Amino acid sequence: MVILEWLHEVMGYLVEIAILVFEFIGVGVIIYSGLKGFVYYITKNPNMKLTLAQGLAIGLEFKLGSEILKTVVVREWQEIVTVAGIIALRAALTFLIHWEIKEEHKDLQGNAESNDSEQINENE
């Protein structure tokens, strides 16, 4: 019985550390991609929206992972409902960002194809 209690405490500490690490990584990725997106905006790089959306998606994935880990350590129903709500919101944001990435890929491919056809017409 003592070993089980000890293992439970160890797991609790490991989960708390993992939550902090995932939160830190997620925030770091979001800050980095935000700064990179700002630089791309200033330099008028056409990949700005795509780069920013991909960075936000990756950062949210880490933060979502930390929220999932929080379900391991919560004890009361109110905390579970709160964590479930946060997970649902972050999942919805991730879905929207992935949709935006897909749309941006389509736009960039469409622009690249139209530029190629314009160059072919100029060469003829």
PDB file of C-alpha atoms in Angstrom:
ATOM      1  CA  MET A   1       0.000   0.000   0.000  1.00  0.00           C
ATOM      2  CA  VAL A   2       2.857   2.387   0.789  1.00  0.00           C
ATOM      3  CA  ILE A   3       4.407   1.724  -2.610  1.00  0.00           C
ATOM      4  CA  LEU A   4       1.157   2.585  -4.400  1.00  0.00           C
ATOM      5  CA  GLU A   5       0.846   5.850  -2.496  1.00  0.00           C
ATOM      6  CA  TRP A   6       4.476   6.672  -3.288  1.00  0.00           C
ATOM      7  CA  LEU A   7       3.945   5.874  -6.996  1.00  0.00           C
ATOM      8  CA  HIS A   8       0.831   8.053  -7.010  1.00  0.00           C
ATOM      9  CA  GLU A   9       2.801  10.974  -5.558  1.00  0.00           C
ATOM     10  CA  VAL A  10       5.641  10.466  -8.038  1.00  0.00           C
ATOM     11  CA  MET A  11       3.161  10.411 -10.922  1.00  0.00           C
ATOM     12  CA  GLY A  12       1.572  13.615  -9.619  1.00  0.00           C
ATOM     13  CA  TYR A  13       4.947  15.366  -9.542  1.00  0.00           C
ATOM     14  CA  LEU A  14       5.881  14.101 -13.011  1.00  0.00           C
ATOM     15  CA  VAL A  15       2.552  15.262 -14.436  1.00  0.00           C
ATOM     16  CA  GLU A  16       2.929  18.709 -12.842  1.00  0.00           C
ATOM     17  CA  ILE A  17       6.437  19.056 -14.292  1.00  0.00           C
ATOM     18  CA  ALA A  18       5.261  17.869 -17.727  1.00  0.00           C
ATOM     19  CA  ILE A  19       2.361  20.354 -17.643  1.00  0.00           C
ATOM     20  CA  LEU A  20       4.770  23.216 -16.927  1.00  0.00           C
ATOM     21  CA  VAL A  21       7.177  22.075 -19.651  1.00  0.00           C
ATOM     22  CA  PHE A  22       4.410  21.753 -22.271  1.00  0.00           C
ATOM     23  CA  GLU A  23       2.932  25.126 -21.294  1.00  0.00           C
ATOM     24  CA  PHE A  24       6.375  26.745 -21.527  1.00  0.00           C
ATOM     25  CA  ILE A  25       7.104  25.171 -24.926  1.00  0.00           C
ATOM     26  CA  GLY A  26       3.673  26.198 -26.235  1.00  0.00           C
ATOM     27  CA  VAL A  27       4.105  29.797 -25.117  1.00  0.00           C
ATOM     28  CA  GLY A  28       7.636  29.871 -26.541  1.00  0.00           C
ATOM     29  CA  VAL A  29       6.489  28.579 -29.921  1.00  0.00           C
ATOM     30  CA  ILE A  30       3.618  31.082 -30.053  1.00  0.00           C
ATOM     31  CA  ILE A  31       5.910  34.003 -29.163  1.00  0.00           C
ATOM     32  CA  TYR A  32       8.536  32.902 -31.693  1.00  0.00           C
ATOM     33  CA  SER A  33       6.015  32.443 -34.497  1.00  0.00           C
ATOM     34  CA  GLY A  34       4.396  35.781 -33.642  1.00  0.00           C
ATOM     35  CA  LEU A  35       7.711  37.579 -33.893  1.00  0.00           C
ATOM     36  CA  LYS A  36       8.594  35.726 -37.096  1.00  0.00           C
ATOM     37  CA  GLY A  37       5.186  36.587 -38.534  1.00  0.00           C
ATOM     38  CA  PHE A  38       5.734  40.238 -37.643  1.00  0.00           C
ATOM     39  CA  VAL A  39       9.103  40.244 -39.417  1.00  0.00           C
ATOM     40  CA  TYR A  40       7.474  38.618 -42.452  1.00  0.00           C
ATOM     41  CA  TYR A  41       4.732  41.256 -42.348  1.00  0.00           C
ATOM     42  CA  ILE A  42       7.290  44.080 -42.289  1.00  0.00           C
ATOM     43  CA  THR A  43       9.240  42.532 -45.179  1.00  0.00           C
ATOM     44  CA  LYS A  44       5.987  41.813 -47.075  1.00  0.00           C
ATOM     45  CA  ASN A  45       6.753  38.082 -47.315  1.00  0.00           C
ATOM     46  CA  PRO A  46       3.765  36.319 -48.933  1.00  0.00           C
ATOM     47  CA  ASN A  47       4.183  33.352 -46.553  1.00  0.00           C
ATOM     48  CA  MET A  48       3.447  35.519 -43.504  1.00  0.00           C
ATOM     49  CA  LYS A  49      -0.061  34.203 -42.797  1.00  0.00           C
ATOM     50  CA  LEU A  50       0.950  30.609 -43.383  1.00  0.00           C
ATOM     51  CA  THR A  51       4.014  30.834 -41.132  1.00  0.00           C
ATOM     52  CA  LEU A  52       2.062  32.517 -38.356  1.00  0.00           C
ATOM     53  CA  ALA A  53      -0.842  30.056 -38.560  1.00  0.00           C
ATOM     54  CA  GLN A  54       1.479  27.041 -38.494  1.00  0.00           C
ATOM     55  CA  GLY A  55       3.334  28.387 -35.466  1.00  0.00           C
ATOM     56  CA  LEU A  56       0.098  29.106 -33.631  1.00  0.00           C
ATOM     57  CA  ALA A  57      -1.184  25.618 -34.430  1.00  0.00           C
ATOM     58  CA  ILE A  58       1.961  23.974 -33.065  1.00  0.00           C
ATOM     59  CA  GLY A  59       1.923  26.153 -29.945  1.00  0.00           C
ATOM     60  CA  LEU A  60      -1.743  25.326 -29.325  1.00  0.00           C
ATOM     61  CA  GLU A  61      -1.004  21.611 -29.730  1.00  0.00           C
ATOM     62  CA  PHE A  62       1.519  21.819 -26.878  1.00  0.00           C
ATOM     63  CA  LYS A  63      -0.906  23.777 -24.732  1.00  0.00           C
ATOM     64  CA  LEU A  64      -3.651  21.260 -25.524  1.00  0.00           C
ATOM     65  CA  GLY A  65      -1.306  18.480 -24.424  1.00  0.00           C
ATOM     66  CA  SER A  66      -0.801  20.211 -21.093  1.00  0.00           C
ATOM     67  CA  GLU A  67      -4.564  20.533 -20.628  1.00  0.00           C
ATOM     68  CA  ILE A  68      -5.009  16.834 -21.313  1.00  0.00           C
ATOM     69  CA  LEU A  69      -2.368  16.084 -18.691  1.00  0.00           C
ATOM     70  CA  LYS A  70      -4.271  18.274 -16.230  1.00  0.00           C
ATOM     71  CA  THR A  71      -7.134  15.786 -16.392  1.00  0.00           C
ATOM     72  CA  VAL A  72      -4.843  13.321 -14.605  1.00  0.00           C
ATOM     73  CA  VAL A  73      -4.437  15.471 -11.503  1.00  0.00           C
ATOM     74  CA  VAL A  74      -7.869  17.083 -11.100  1.00  0.00           C
ATOM     75  CA  ARG A  75      -9.967  15.804  -8.229  1.00  0.00           C
ATOM     76  CA  GLU A  76     -13.342  17.579  -8.375  1.00  0.00           C
ATOM     77  CA  TRP A  77     -16.080  17.634 -11.016  1.00  0.00           C
ATOM     78  CA  GLN A  78     -15.947  21.412 -11.250  1.00  0.00           C
ATOM     79  CA  GLU A  79     -12.255  21.238 -12.189  1.00  0.00           C
ATOM     80  CA  ILE A  80     -12.970  18.495 -14.726  1.00  0.00           C
ATOM     81  CA  VAL A  81     -15.683  20.597 -16.364  1.00  0.00           C
ATOM     82  CA  THR A  82     -13.358  23.608 -16.488  1.00  0.00           C
ATOM     83  CA  VAL A  83     -10.541  21.592 -18.042  1.00  0.00           C
ATOM     84  CA  ALA A  84     -12.977  20.011 -20.520  1.00  0.00           C
ATOM     85  CA  GLY A  85     -14.166  23.471 -21.563  1.00  0.00           C
ATOM     86  CA  ILE A  86     -10.608  24.678 -22.064  1.00  0.00           C
ATOM     87  CA  ILE A  87      -9.797  21.569 -24.100  1.00  0.00           C
ATOM     88  CA  ALA A  88     -12.890  22.122 -26.272  1.00  0.00           C
ATOM     89  CA  LEU A  89     -11.983  25.775 -26.906  1.00  0.00           C
ATOM     90  CA  ARG A  90      -8.374  24.971 -27.758  1.00  0.00           C
ATOM     91  CA  ALA A  91      -9.454  22.124 -30.027  1.00  0.00           C
ATOM     92  CA  ALA A  92     -11.836  24.486 -31.841  1.00  0.00           C
ATOM     93  CA  LEU A  93      -9.074  27.068 -32.241  1.00  0.00           C
ATOM     94  CA  THR A  94      -6.719  24.396 -33.554  1.00  0.00           C
ATOM     95  CA  PHE A  95      -9.365  23.255 -36.056  1.00  0.00           C
ATOM     96  CA  LEU A  96      -9.898  26.824 -37.279  1.00  0.00           C
ATOM     97  CA  ILE A  97      -6.174  27.442 -37.616  1.00  0.00           C
ATOM     98  CA  HIS A  98      -5.689  24.216 -39.590  1.00  0.00           C
ATOM     99  CA  TRP A  99      -8.566  25.273 -41.875  1.00  0.00           C
ATOM    100  CA  GLU A 100      -6.866  28.653 -42.358  1.00  0.00           C
ATOM    101  CA  ILE A 101      -3.575  26.892 -43.193  1.00  0.00           C
ATOM    102  CA  LYS A 102      -5.333  24.759 -45.799  1.00  0.00           C
ATOM    103  CA  GLU A 103      -6.952  27.819 -47.364  1.00  0.00           C
ATOM    104  CA  GLU A 104      -3.652  29.714 -47.396  1.00  0.00           C
ATOM    105  CA  HIS A 105      -1.950  26.751 -49.119  1.00  0.00           C
ATOM    106  CA  LYS A 106      -4.665  26.838 -51.798  1.00  0.00           C
ATOM    107  CA  ASP A 107      -4.204  30.593 -52.285  1.00  0.00           C
ATOM    108  CA  LEU A 108      -0.422  30.295 -52.554  1.00  0.00           C
ATOM    109  CA  GLN A 109      -0.709  27.424 -55.057  1.00  0.00           C
ATOM    110  CA  GLY A 110      -3.254  29.393 -57.094  1.00  0.00           C
ATOM    111  CA  ASN A 111      -0.979  32.426 -57.144  1.00  0.00           C
ATOM    112  CA  ALA A 112       2.033  30.320 -58.129  1.00  0.00           C
ATOM    113  CA  GLU A 113       0.098  28.694 -60.995  1.00  0.00           C
ATOM    114  CA  SER A 114      -1.173  32.043 -62.283  1.00  0.00           C
ATOM    115  CA  ASN A 115       2.362  33.480 -62.140  1.00  0.00           C
ATOM    116  CA  ASP A 116       3.674  30.480 -64.097  1.00  0.00           C
ATOM    117  CA  SER A 117       0.996  30.882 -66.785  1.00  0.00           C
ATOM    118  CA  GLU A 118       1.741  34.616 -67.031  1.00  0.00           C
ATOM    119  CA  GLN A 119       5.446  33.906 -67.580  1.00  0.00           C
ATOM    120  CA  ILE A 120       4.629  31.335 -70.257  1.00  0.00           C
ATOM    121  CA  ASN A 121       2.390  33.860 -72.056  1.00  0.00           C
ATOM    122  CA  GLU A 122       5.120  36.533 -71.888  1.00  0.00           C
ATOM    123  CA  ASN A 123       7.700  34.158 -73.360  1.00  0.00           C
ATOM    124  CA  GLU A 124       5.494  33.325 -76.352  1.00  0.00           C
TER     125      GLU A 124
END
